mmCIF file of C-alpha atoms and ligand atoms in Angstrom:
data_model
loop_
_atom_site.group_PDB
_atom_site.id
_atom_site.type_symbol
_atom_site.label_atom_id
_atom_site.label_comp_id
_atom_site.label_asym_id
_atom_site.label_seq_id
_atom_site.Cartn_x
_atom_site.Cartn_y
_atom_site.Cartn_z
ATOM 1 C CA MET W 983 -19.095 62.884 8.100
ATOM 2 C CA ARG W 984 -18.352 65.961 5.950
ATOM 3 C CA LYS W 985 -19.941 65.779 2.514
ATOM 4 C CA ILE W 986 -17.486 66.196 -0.365
ATOM 5 C CA PRO W 987 -18.760 69.170 -2.404
ATOM 6 C CA HIS W 988 -19.472 68.739 -6.091
ATOM 7 C CA ASN W 989 -16.710 70.148 -8.238
ATOM 8 C CA PRO W 990 -18.337 72.154 -11.049
ATOM 9 C CA TYR W 991 -14.990 72.306 -12.856
ATOM 10 C CA ASP W 992 -15.027 68.556 -13.419
ATOM 11 C CA LEU W 993 -16.547 68.651 -16.897
ATOM 12 C CA GLY W 994 -17.485 64.975 -16.720
ATOM 13 C CA ARG W 995 -20.332 66.073 -14.458
ATOM 14 C CA HIS W 996 -21.994 68.121 -17.165
ATOM 15 C CA ASP W 997 -23.963 66.998 -20.190
ATOM 16 C CA LEU W 998 -23.001 70.008 -22.276
ATOM 17 C CA PRO W 999 -24.917 69.037 -25.473
ATOM 18 C CA ALA W 1000 -28.134 68.550 -23.452
ATOM 19 C CA LEU W 1001 -27.624 71.796 -21.570
ATOM 20 C CA LEU W 1002 -26.985 73.800 -24.726
ATOM 21 C CA ALA W 1003 -30.078 72.243 -26.337
ATOM 22 C CA GLU W 1004 -32.143 73.235 -23.297
ATOM 23 C CA ILE W 1005 -30.838 76.812 -23.397
ATOM 24 C CA HIS W 1006 -31.512 76.932 -27.127
ATOM 25 C CA ASP W 1007 -35.136 75.851 -26.595
ATOM 26 C CA ASP W 1008 -35.627 78.518 -23.928
ATOM 27 C CA VAL W 1009 -34.106 81.208 -26.084
ATOM 28 C CA ARG W 1010 -36.254 80.201 -29.074
ATOM 29 C CA GLU W 1011 -39.312 80.572 -26.883
ATOM 30 C CA ARG W 1012 -38.262 84.100 -25.991
ATOM 31 C CA ILE W 1013 -37.602 84.884 -29.643
ATOM 32 C CA ALA W 1014 -41.034 83.542 -30.599
ATOM 33 C CA SER W 1015 -42.648 85.932 -28.143
ATOM 34 C CA GLY W 1016 -40.645 88.891 -29.458
ATOM 35 C CA ARG W 1017 -38.315 89.254 -26.452
ATOM 36 C CA PHE W 1018 -35.076 89.698 -28.370
ATOM 37 C CA GLY W 1019 -33.977 93.304 -27.760
ATOM 38 C CA THR W 1020 -33.163 95.946 -30.368
ATOM 39 C CA LEU W 1021 -30.628 96.062 -33.169
ATOM 40 C CA ALA W 1022 -27.704 98.496 -33.127
ATOM 41 C CA ASP W 1023 -29.148 100.513 -35.998
ATOM 42 C CA TYR W 1024 -26.868 103.497 -35.345
ATOM 43 C CA ILE W 1025 -24.547 101.507 -37.618
ATOM 44 C CA PRO W 1026 -26.905 101.206 -40.633
ATOM 45 C CA ALA W 1027 -25.400 97.926 -41.900
ATOM 46 C CA LEU W 1028 -26.334 96.239 -38.612
ATOM 47 C CA ALA W 1029 -29.989 97.229 -38.935
ATOM 48 C CA ASP W 1030 -30.564 94.571 -41.616
ATOM 49 C CA THR W 1031 -29.639 91.580 -39.407
ATOM 50 C CA PRO W 1032 -32.636 89.297 -38.718
ATOM 51 C CA SER W 1033 -33.435 89.675 -35.004
ATOM 52 C CA ASP W 1034 -34.441 86.031 -34.590
ATOM 53 C CA ARG W 1035 -30.932 84.615 -34.772
ATOM 54 C CA PHE W 1036 -29.276 82.786 -31.881
ATOM 55 C CA GLY W 1037 -26.108 80.726 -31.803
ATOM 56 C CA MET W 1038 -23.929 79.369 -29.053
ATOM 57 C CA ALA W 1039 -20.577 77.578 -29.066
ATOM 58 C CA ALA W 1040 -18.775 76.005 -26.120
ATOM 59 C CA LEU W 1041 -15.169 74.883 -26.534
ATOM 60 C CA THR W 1042 -13.500 72.904 -23.766
ATOM 61 C CA LEU W 1043 -9.750 72.937 -23.324
ATOM 62 C CA ASP W 1044 -9.792 69.234 -24.233
ATOM 63 C CA GLY W 1045 -10.820 70.445 -27.685
ATOM 64 C CA ASP W 1046 -14.473 69.359 -27.499
ATOM 65 C CA LEU W 1047 -16.728 71.740 -29.350
ATOM 66 C CA HIS W 1048 -20.486 71.921 -28.776
ATOM 67 C CA THR W 1049 -22.781 74.190 -30.764
ATOM 68 C CA VAL W 1050 -26.455 75.016 -31.104
ATOM 69 C CA GLY W 1051 -28.506 77.231 -33.392
ATOM 70 C CA ASP W 1052 -26.772 79.692 -35.684
ATOM 71 C CA ALA W 1053 -23.307 79.083 -34.246
ATOM 72 C CA CYS W 1054 -21.771 78.930 -37.730
ATOM 73 C CA GLU W 1055 -23.444 82.040 -39.126
ATOM 74 C CA PRO W 1056 -20.983 84.937 -39.427
ATOM 75 C CA PHE W 1057 -21.620 88.426 -38.060
ATOM 76 C CA PRO W 1058 -19.516 91.552 -37.414
ATOM 77 C CA ILE W 1059 -17.692 90.995 -34.153
ATOM 78 C CA GLN W 1060 -17.643 94.701 -33.247
ATOM 79 C CA SER W 1061 -16.233 95.328 -29.777
ATOM 80 C CA VAL W 1062 -15.349 91.707 -29.107
ATOM 81 C CA SER W 1063 -12.287 92.610 -31.219
ATOM 82 C CA LYS W 1064 -11.126 94.854 -28.357
ATOM 83 C CA VAL W 1065 -9.918 91.745 -26.513
ATOM 84 C CA HIS W 1066 -7.681 90.707 -29.388
ATOM 85 C CA SER W 1067 -6.424 94.221 -30.103
ATOM 86 C CA LEU W 1068 -5.585 94.666 -26.413
ATOM 87 C CA THR W 1069 -3.636 91.400 -26.518
ATOM 88 C CA MET W 1070 -1.641 92.553 -29.543
ATOM 89 C CA ALA W 1071 -0.993 95.994 -28.100
ATOM 90 C CA LEU W 1072 0.126 94.596 -24.731
ATOM 91 C CA GLU W 1073 2.621 92.342 -26.486
ATOM 92 C CA ALA W 1074 3.950 95.270 -28.510
ATOM 93 C CA GLU W 1075 3.884 98.028 -25.911
ATOM 94 C CA GLY W 1076 4.310 96.033 -22.685
ATOM 95 C CA ASP W 1077 2.878 97.217 -19.400
ATOM 96 C CA ASP W 1078 3.532 100.850 -20.371
ATOM 97 C CA LEU W 1079 0.185 100.493 -22.142
ATOM 98 C CA TRP W 1080 -1.437 101.096 -18.764
ATOM 99 C CA LYS W 1081 0.038 104.595 -18.591
ATOM 100 C CA ARG W 1082 -2.170 105.585 -21.518
ATOM 101 C CA VAL W 1083 -5.292 103.530 -20.784
ATOM 102 C CA GLY W 1084 -6.766 102.798 -17.358
ATOM 103 C CA ARG W 1085 -8.364 99.616 -16.070
ATOM 104 C CA GLU W 1086 -11.319 100.851 -14.092
ATOM 105 C CA PRO W 1087 -14.931 100.368 -15.128
ATOM 106 C CA SER W 1088 -16.342 103.578 -16.528
ATOM 107 C CA GLY W 1089 -19.954 103.284 -15.398
ATOM 108 C CA ASP W 1090 -20.778 105.201 -18.573
ATOM 109 C CA PRO W 1091 -21.936 104.033 -22.006
ATOM 110 C CA PHE W 1092 -19.286 102.513 -24.270
ATOM 111 C CA ASN W 1093 -19.182 105.540 -26.582
ATOM 112 C CA SER W 1094 -19.231 108.245 -23.915
ATOM 113 C CA LEU W 1095 -17.002 111.314 -24.081
ATOM 114 C CA VAL W 1096 -17.656 112.760 -20.632
ATOM 115 C CA GLN W 1097 -14.842 111.322 -18.501
ATOM 116 C CA LEU W 1098 -12.122 112.136 -20.995
ATOM 117 C CA GLU W 1099 -12.148 115.870 -20.285
ATOM 118 C CA HIS W 1100 -11.575 115.466 -16.526
ATOM 119 C CA GLU W 1101 -9.171 112.598 -16.975
ATOM 120 C CA HIS W 1102 -6.928 114.362 -19.494
ATOM 121 C CA GLY W 1103 -7.557 112.093 -22.441
ATOM 122 C CA ILE W 1104 -6.698 108.860 -20.589
ATOM 123 C CA PRO W 1105 -9.611 106.484 -21.261
ATOM 124 C CA ARG W 1106 -10.896 104.542 -18.265
ATOM 125 C CA ASN W 1107 -10.275 101.111 -19.812
ATOM 126 C CA PRO W 1108 -9.382 99.418 -23.119
ATOM 127 C CA PHE W 1109 -12.908 98.085 -23.726
ATOM 128 C CA ILE W 1110 -14.817 101.353 -24.069
ATOM 129 C CA ASN W 1111 -14.467 102.935 -27.500
ATOM 130 C CA ALA W 1112 -12.062 105.636 -26.276
ATOM 131 C CA GLY W 1113 -9.712 103.021 -24.822
ATOM 132 C CA ALA W 1114 -9.859 100.798 -27.881
ATOM 133 C CA ILE W 1115 -8.998 103.773 -30.080
ATOM 134 C CA VAL W 1116 -5.833 104.413 -28.019
ATOM 135 C CA VAL W 1117 -5.036 100.685 -28.244
ATOM 136 C CA ALA W 1118 -5.435 100.865 -32.047
ATOM 137 C CA ASP W 1119 -3.014 103.817 -32.035
ATOM 138 C CA MET W 1120 -0.437 101.670 -30.196
ATOM 139 C CA ILE W 1121 -0.806 98.864 -32.727
ATOM 140 C CA LEU W 1122 -0.176 101.380 -35.486
ATOM 141 C CA SER W 1123 3.004 102.541 -33.748
ATOM 142 C CA HIS W 1124 4.452 99.034 -33.621
ATOM 143 C CA HIS W 1125 3.224 97.337 -36.806
ATOM 144 C CA ALA W 1126 4.125 98.346 -40.362
ATOM 145 C CA ASP W 1127 0.999 96.574 -41.682
ATOM 146 C CA PRO W 1128 -1.368 96.782 -38.731
ATOM 147 C CA LEU W 1129 -4.508 95.451 -40.396
ATOM 148 C CA ASP W 1130 -2.647 92.566 -42.079
ATOM 149 C CA ASP W 1131 -1.104 91.656 -38.743
ATOM 150 C CA LEU W 1132 -4.443 91.890 -36.944
ATOM 151 C CA LEU W 1133 -6.028 89.673 -39.591
ATOM 152 C CA ALA W 1134 -3.170 87.164 -39.307
ATOM 153 C CA PHE W 1135 -3.612 87.137 -35.526
ATOM 154 C CA MET W 1136 -7.370 86.558 -35.762
ATOM 155 C CA ARG W 1137 -6.996 83.848 -38.403
ATOM 156 C CA ALA W 1138 -4.382 82.006 -36.360
ATOM 157 C CA ARG W 1139 -6.333 82.266 -33.107
ATOM 158 C CA SER W 1140 -9.584 81.071 -34.662
ATOM 159 C CA GLY W 1141 -8.166 78.587 -37.152
ATOM 160 C CA ASN W 1142 -10.246 80.251 -39.858
ATOM 161 C CA ALA W 1143 -7.887 81.336 -42.635
ATOM 162 C CA ALA W 1144 -10.757 82.846 -44.633
ATOM 163 C CA LEU W 1145 -12.013 85.362 -42.098
ATOM 164 C CA ASP W 1146 -11.961 88.950 -43.283
ATOM 165 C CA VAL W 1147 -13.379 92.433 -42.946
ATOM 166 C CA ASP W 1148 -17.020 92.897 -43.999
ATOM 167 C CA CYS W 1149 -16.681 95.811 -46.394
ATOM 168 C CA SER W 1150 -20.300 96.958 -46.200
ATOM 169 C CA VAL W 1151 -20.089 97.119 -42.394
ATOM 170 C CA LEU W 1152 -16.766 98.935 -42.653
ATOM 171 C CA ASP W 1153 -18.326 101.531 -44.978
ATOM 172 C CA SER W 1154 -21.224 101.913 -42.615
ATOM 173 C CA GLU W 1155 -18.898 102.425 -39.631
ATOM 174 C CA ARG W 1156 -16.948 105.053 -41.530
ATOM 175 C CA GLY W 1157 -20.122 106.867 -42.505
ATOM 176 C CA ALA W 1158 -21.788 106.775 -39.103
ATOM 177 C CA GLY W 1159 -18.846 106.893 -36.721
ATOM 178 C CA PHE W 1160 -19.307 110.503 -35.657
ATOM 179 C CA ARG W 1161 -18.794 109.824 -31.963
ATOM 180 C CA ASN W 1162 -15.680 107.762 -32.633
ATOM 181 C CA VAL W 1163 -14.284 110.556 -34.802
ATOM 182 C CA ALA W 1164 -15.004 112.988 -31.948
ATOM 183 C CA LEU W 1165 -13.408 110.666 -29.375
ATOM 184 C CA ALA W 1166 -10.251 110.173 -31.434
ATOM 185 C CA ASN W 1167 -9.781 113.888 -32.074
ATOM 186 C CA PHE W 1168 -10.475 114.736 -28.444
ATOM 187 C CA ILE W 1169 -7.902 112.194 -27.238
ATOM 188 C CA ARG W 1170 -5.447 113.526 -29.828
ATOM 189 C CA SER W 1171 -5.831 116.990 -28.293
ATOM 190 C CA PHE W 1172 -4.391 115.504 -25.059
ATOM 191 C CA ASP W 1173 -1.515 113.928 -27.041
ATOM 192 C CA ASN W 1174 -2.692 110.418 -26.205
ATOM 193 C CA ILE W 1175 -2.861 109.512 -29.890
ATOM 194 C CA HIS W 1176 0.483 109.516 -31.679
ATOM 195 C CA ASN W 1177 -0.449 108.532 -35.237
ATOM 196 C CA ASP W 1178 -2.618 110.104 -37.883
ATOM 197 C CA VAL W 1179 -6.160 110.167 -36.444
ATOM 198 C CA ALA W 1180 -7.701 108.980 -39.730
ATOM 199 C CA LYS W 1181 -5.411 105.930 -39.810
ATOM 200 C CA VAL W 1182 -6.195 105.090 -36.189
ATOM 201 C CA LEU W 1183 -9.925 105.250 -36.880
ATOM 202 C CA GLU W 1184 -9.573 103.170 -40.019
ATOM 203 C CA LEU W 1185 -7.924 100.362 -38.043
ATOM 204 C CA TYR W 1186 -10.529 100.640 -35.285
ATOM 205 C CA PHE W 1187 -13.431 100.504 -37.759
ATOM 206 C CA ALA W 1188 -11.841 97.573 -39.596
ATOM 207 C CA GLN W 1189 -11.393 95.504 -36.420
ATOM 208 C CA CYS W 1190 -15.065 96.113 -35.528
ATOM 209 C CA SER W 1191 -16.105 95.002 -39.032
ATOM 210 C CA LEU W 1192 -14.396 91.593 -38.891
ATOM 211 C CA ARG W 1193 -16.827 88.868 -39.819
ATOM 212 C CA MET W 1194 -16.668 85.747 -37.664
ATOM 213 C CA ASN W 1195 -19.038 83.198 -36.170
ATOM 214 C CA CYS W 1196 -19.536 81.777 -32.674
ATOM 215 C CA VAL W 1197 -17.165 78.862 -33.310
ATOM 216 C CA ASP W 1198 -14.412 81.192 -34.601
ATOM 217 C CA LEU W 1199 -14.827 83.493 -31.622
ATOM 218 C CA ALA W 1200 -14.925 80.740 -29.002
ATOM 219 C CA ARG W 1201 -11.680 79.375 -30.463
ATOM 220 C CA SER W 1202 -10.122 82.832 -30.757
ATOM 221 C CA VAL W 1203 -10.045 83.406 -26.985
ATOM 222 C CA SER W 1204 -8.829 79.940 -25.952
ATOM 223 C CA TYR W 1205 -5.525 81.500 -24.822
ATOM 224 C CA LEU W 1206 -7.426 83.372 -22.120
ATOM 225 C CA ALA W 1207 -8.743 80.112 -20.677
ATOM 226 C CA ASP W 1208 -5.454 78.228 -21.005
ATOM 227 C CA ARG W 1209 -2.921 80.556 -19.330
ATOM 228 C CA GLY W 1210 -1.872 82.241 -22.560
ATOM 229 C CA ARG W 1211 -1.668 79.104 -24.738
ATOM 230 C CA CYS W 1212 -3.663 79.096 -27.967
ATOM 231 C CA LEU W 1213 -5.594 75.865 -28.367
ATOM 232 C CA VAL W 1214 -5.658 76.188 -32.171
ATOM 233 C CA THR W 1215 -1.920 76.501 -32.811
ATOM 234 C CA GLY W 1216 -0.550 75.192 -29.508
ATOM 235 C CA GLU W 1217 1.575 78.330 -29.160
ATOM 236 C CA GLN W 1218 2.099 80.256 -25.943
ATOM 237 C CA ILE W 1219 1.030 83.618 -27.308
ATOM 238 C CA ILE W 1220 1.070 85.644 -24.084
ATOM 239 C CA SER W 1221 2.239 84.970 -20.546
ATOM 240 C CA ALA W 1222 -0.114 83.284 -18.092
ATOM 241 C CA GLU W 1223 -0.002 86.426 -15.979
ATOM 242 C CA ARG W 1224 -1.098 88.623 -18.874
ATOM 243 C CA ALA W 1225 -3.979 86.257 -19.674
ATOM 244 C CA THR W 1226 -5.109 86.530 -16.043
ATOM 245 C CA ARG W 1227 -4.981 90.312 -16.223
ATOM 246 C CA ILE W 1228 -6.953 90.497 -19.461
ATOM 247 C CA ASN W 1229 -9.603 88.262 -17.886
ATOM 248 C CA ALA W 1230 -9.739 90.623 -14.907
ATOM 249 C CA VAL W 1231 -10.368 93.626 -17.146
ATOM 250 C CA MET W 1232 -13.011 91.649 -19.071
ATOM 251 C CA MET W 1233 -14.756 90.870 -15.813
ATOM 252 C CA THR W 1234 -14.787 94.477 -14.606
ATOM 253 C CA CYS W 1235 -15.168 96.348 -17.917
ATOM 254 C CA GLY W 1236 -16.052 93.906 -20.722
ATOM 255 C CA THR W 1237 -19.763 94.606 -20.741
ATOM 256 C CA TYR W 1238 -19.486 98.353 -20.106
ATOM 257 C CA ASP W 1239 -21.869 99.861 -17.591
ATOM 258 C CA ALA W 1240 -23.532 96.472 -17.154
ATOM 259 C CA ALA W 1241 -20.316 94.791 -15.913
ATOM 260 C CA GLY W 1242 -21.650 94.676 -12.345
ATOM 261 C CA GLU W 1243 -24.868 93.004 -13.485
ATOM 262 C CA PHE W 1244 -22.864 90.561 -15.579
ATOM 263 C CA ALA W 1245 -20.617 89.627 -12.676
ATOM 264 C CA PHE W 1246 -23.754 89.127 -10.599
ATOM 265 C CA HIS W 1247 -25.769 87.103 -13.092
ATOM 266 C CA VAL W 1248 -23.082 85.339 -15.145
ATOM 267 C CA GLY W 1249 -19.871 85.531 -13.123
ATOM 268 C CA LEU W 1250 -17.403 85.085 -15.967
ATOM 269 C CA PRO W 1251 -14.904 87.352 -17.725
ATOM 270 C CA ALA W 1252 -16.785 88.373 -20.865
ATOM 271 C CA LYS W 1253 -16.654 90.802 -23.766
ATOM 272 C CA SER W 1254 -19.609 91.947 -25.787
ATOM 273 C CA GLY W 1255 -20.053 93.730 -29.109
ATOM 274 C CA VAL W 1256 -22.990 95.593 -30.633
ATOM 275 C CA GLY W 1257 -23.128 92.974 -33.406
ATOM 276 C CA GLY W 1258 -24.735 90.809 -30.698
ATOM 277 C CA ALA W 1259 -21.841 88.533 -29.760
ATOM 278 C CA ILE W 1260 -20.501 87.897 -26.275
ATOM 279 C CA VAL W 1261 -17.418 85.784 -25.576
ATOM 280 C CA ALA W 1262 -16.910 84.414 -22.089
ATOM 281 C CA VAL W 1263 -14.021 82.588 -20.462
ATOM 282 C CA VAL W 1264 -14.137 79.876 -17.803
ATOM 283 C CA PRO W 1265 -10.458 79.981 -16.799
ATOM 284 C CA HIS W 1266 -8.692 76.610 -17.077
ATOM 285 C CA VAL W 1267 -11.854 74.956 -18.387
ATOM 286 C CA MET W 1268 -13.491 76.352 -21.517
ATOM 287 C CA THR W 1269 -14.573 79.297 -23.643
ATOM 288 C CA LEU W 1270 -18.059 80.249 -24.787
ATOM 289 C CA CYS W 1271 -19.488 82.458 -27.477
ATOM 290 C CA VAL W 1272 -23.129 83.420 -27.803
ATOM 291 C CA TRP W 1273 -24.664 85.503 -30.558
ATOM 292 C CA SER W 1274 -28.060 87.098 -30.837
ATOM 293 C CA PRO W 1275 -28.202 90.501 -32.526
ATOM 294 C CA GLY W 1276 -30.890 92.128 -30.351
ATOM 295 C CA LEU W 1277 -29.333 94.291 -27.622
ATOM 296 C CA ASP W 1278 -30.379 95.540 -24.213
ATOM 297 C CA ASP W 1279 -30.185 99.225 -23.295
ATOM 298 C CA LYS W 1280 -26.479 98.947 -22.381
ATOM 299 C CA GLY W 1281 -25.544 97.578 -25.810
ATOM 300 C CA ASN W 1282 -25.090 93.939 -24.762
ATOM 301 C CA SER W 1283 -26.876 91.050 -26.486
ATOM 302 C CA LEU W 1284 -30.098 90.524 -24.532
ATOM 303 C CA LEU W 1285 -30.517 86.824 -25.257
ATOM 304 C CA GLY W 1286 -26.761 86.254 -25.262
ATOM 305 C CA GLY W 1287 -26.610 87.503 -21.676
ATOM 306 C CA TYR W 1288 -29.616 85.372 -20.790
ATOM 307 C CA ALA W 1289 -28.023 82.257 -22.308
ATOM 308 C CA LEU W 1290 -24.769 82.771 -20.392
ATOM 309 C CA HIS W 1291 -26.717 83.338 -17.200
ATOM 310 C CA ARG W 1292 -28.565 80.052 -17.721
ATOM 311 C CA PHE W 1293 -25.303 78.291 -18.499
ATOM 312 C CA THR W 1294 -23.467 79.355 -15.351
ATOM 313 C CA ARG W 1295 -26.515 78.903 -13.104
ATOM 314 C CA LYS W 1296 -26.988 75.345 -14.338
ATOM 315 C CA THR W 1297 -23.344 74.291 -14.290
ATOM 316 C CA GLY W 1298 -21.948 76.360 -11.432
ATOM 317 C CA LEU W 1299 -19.091 77.203 -13.815
ATOM 318 C CA SER W 1300 -18.588 80.791 -12.724
ATOM 319 C CA VAL W 1301 -15.389 82.168 -11.229
ATOM 320 C CA PHE W 1302 -17.138 82.869 -7.923
HETATM 321 N N1 LIG M 2091 -18.121 99.781 -33.861
HETATM 322 C C1 LIG M 2091 -18.891 100.044 -32.678
HETATM 323 C C2 LIG M 2091 -18.732 101.501 -32.293
HETATM 324 O O1 LIG M 2091 -17.661 101.992 -32.448
HETATM 325 C C3 LIG M 2091 -18.427 99.163 -31.564
HETATM 326 C C4 LIG M 2091 -19.189 99.365 -30.298
HETATM 327 C C5 LIG M 2091 -19.497 98.101 -29.562
HETATM 328 O O2 LIG M 2091 -19.506 97.016 -30.090
HETATM 329 N N2 LIG M 2091 -19.861 98.257 -28.313
HETATM 330 O O3 LIG M 2091 -19.623 102.140 -31.836
#
């Protein structure tokens, strides 16, 4: 007789609190032996974060929340914000967005300038810095108060009405953002930025400086797991098709030039930031957020990636 295969998507099969506790123990062991990666000290304000932090939050679409470690400690979300800004820009601009930003992995570091020259100022995808800067430009074109609207969006999605920009990180980004300034001006020279470059950069730096924790971030991407419906407010905020497409771009581009490795080892749409957070989506099932500020050489959280790898290996909850 044919054996009925286990269904990893049946959450009843998994003891999520026990699994998270096990992952936490493993990660703490790695931290104790100094295997936690390096801080993103090119943004001076990030260099002060204690390297021994680790938090993880798992939110099921039934509304069950499981956390371990420093899941409630806030940090700058950095490039994780590129998921939310892309969502806002797609709603405002529609699919014409894809005429100004591609959706291919770049295979280059997140802050690279090299492809832009050959590709006439069209960034490869919305998750490298160049692409996110064009996305910020689109938000500026459609919103009279872009930062207020971005904040309102993030607060609604996460259910945290108090979340805000971390001003010391914002100052640090402004002071050290030489490559981003270069990227924005270079793209402007190809007419792919339509607003004042300084205003575009200010919005981009502010979104990177938003201070949130693992619970906030896991909640904030629930719409990507639930076909466009936000678990916090119950609203359909984007179409199911658009949620699918954003997940696809997260899978192929969300962890930069490590996206292939991530697909291989984790197998989930994910987005990282140099603050050490990674959000991941198990479509139709749950969202995850891990945070550990030490990074690998591609700019992704070293222990965050390890924790997600352990999670999907143990549960089988990958999209493959
Ligand atoms: N603010 C960072 C930068 O612009 C964001 C990069 C990231 O998180 N990968 O360099």
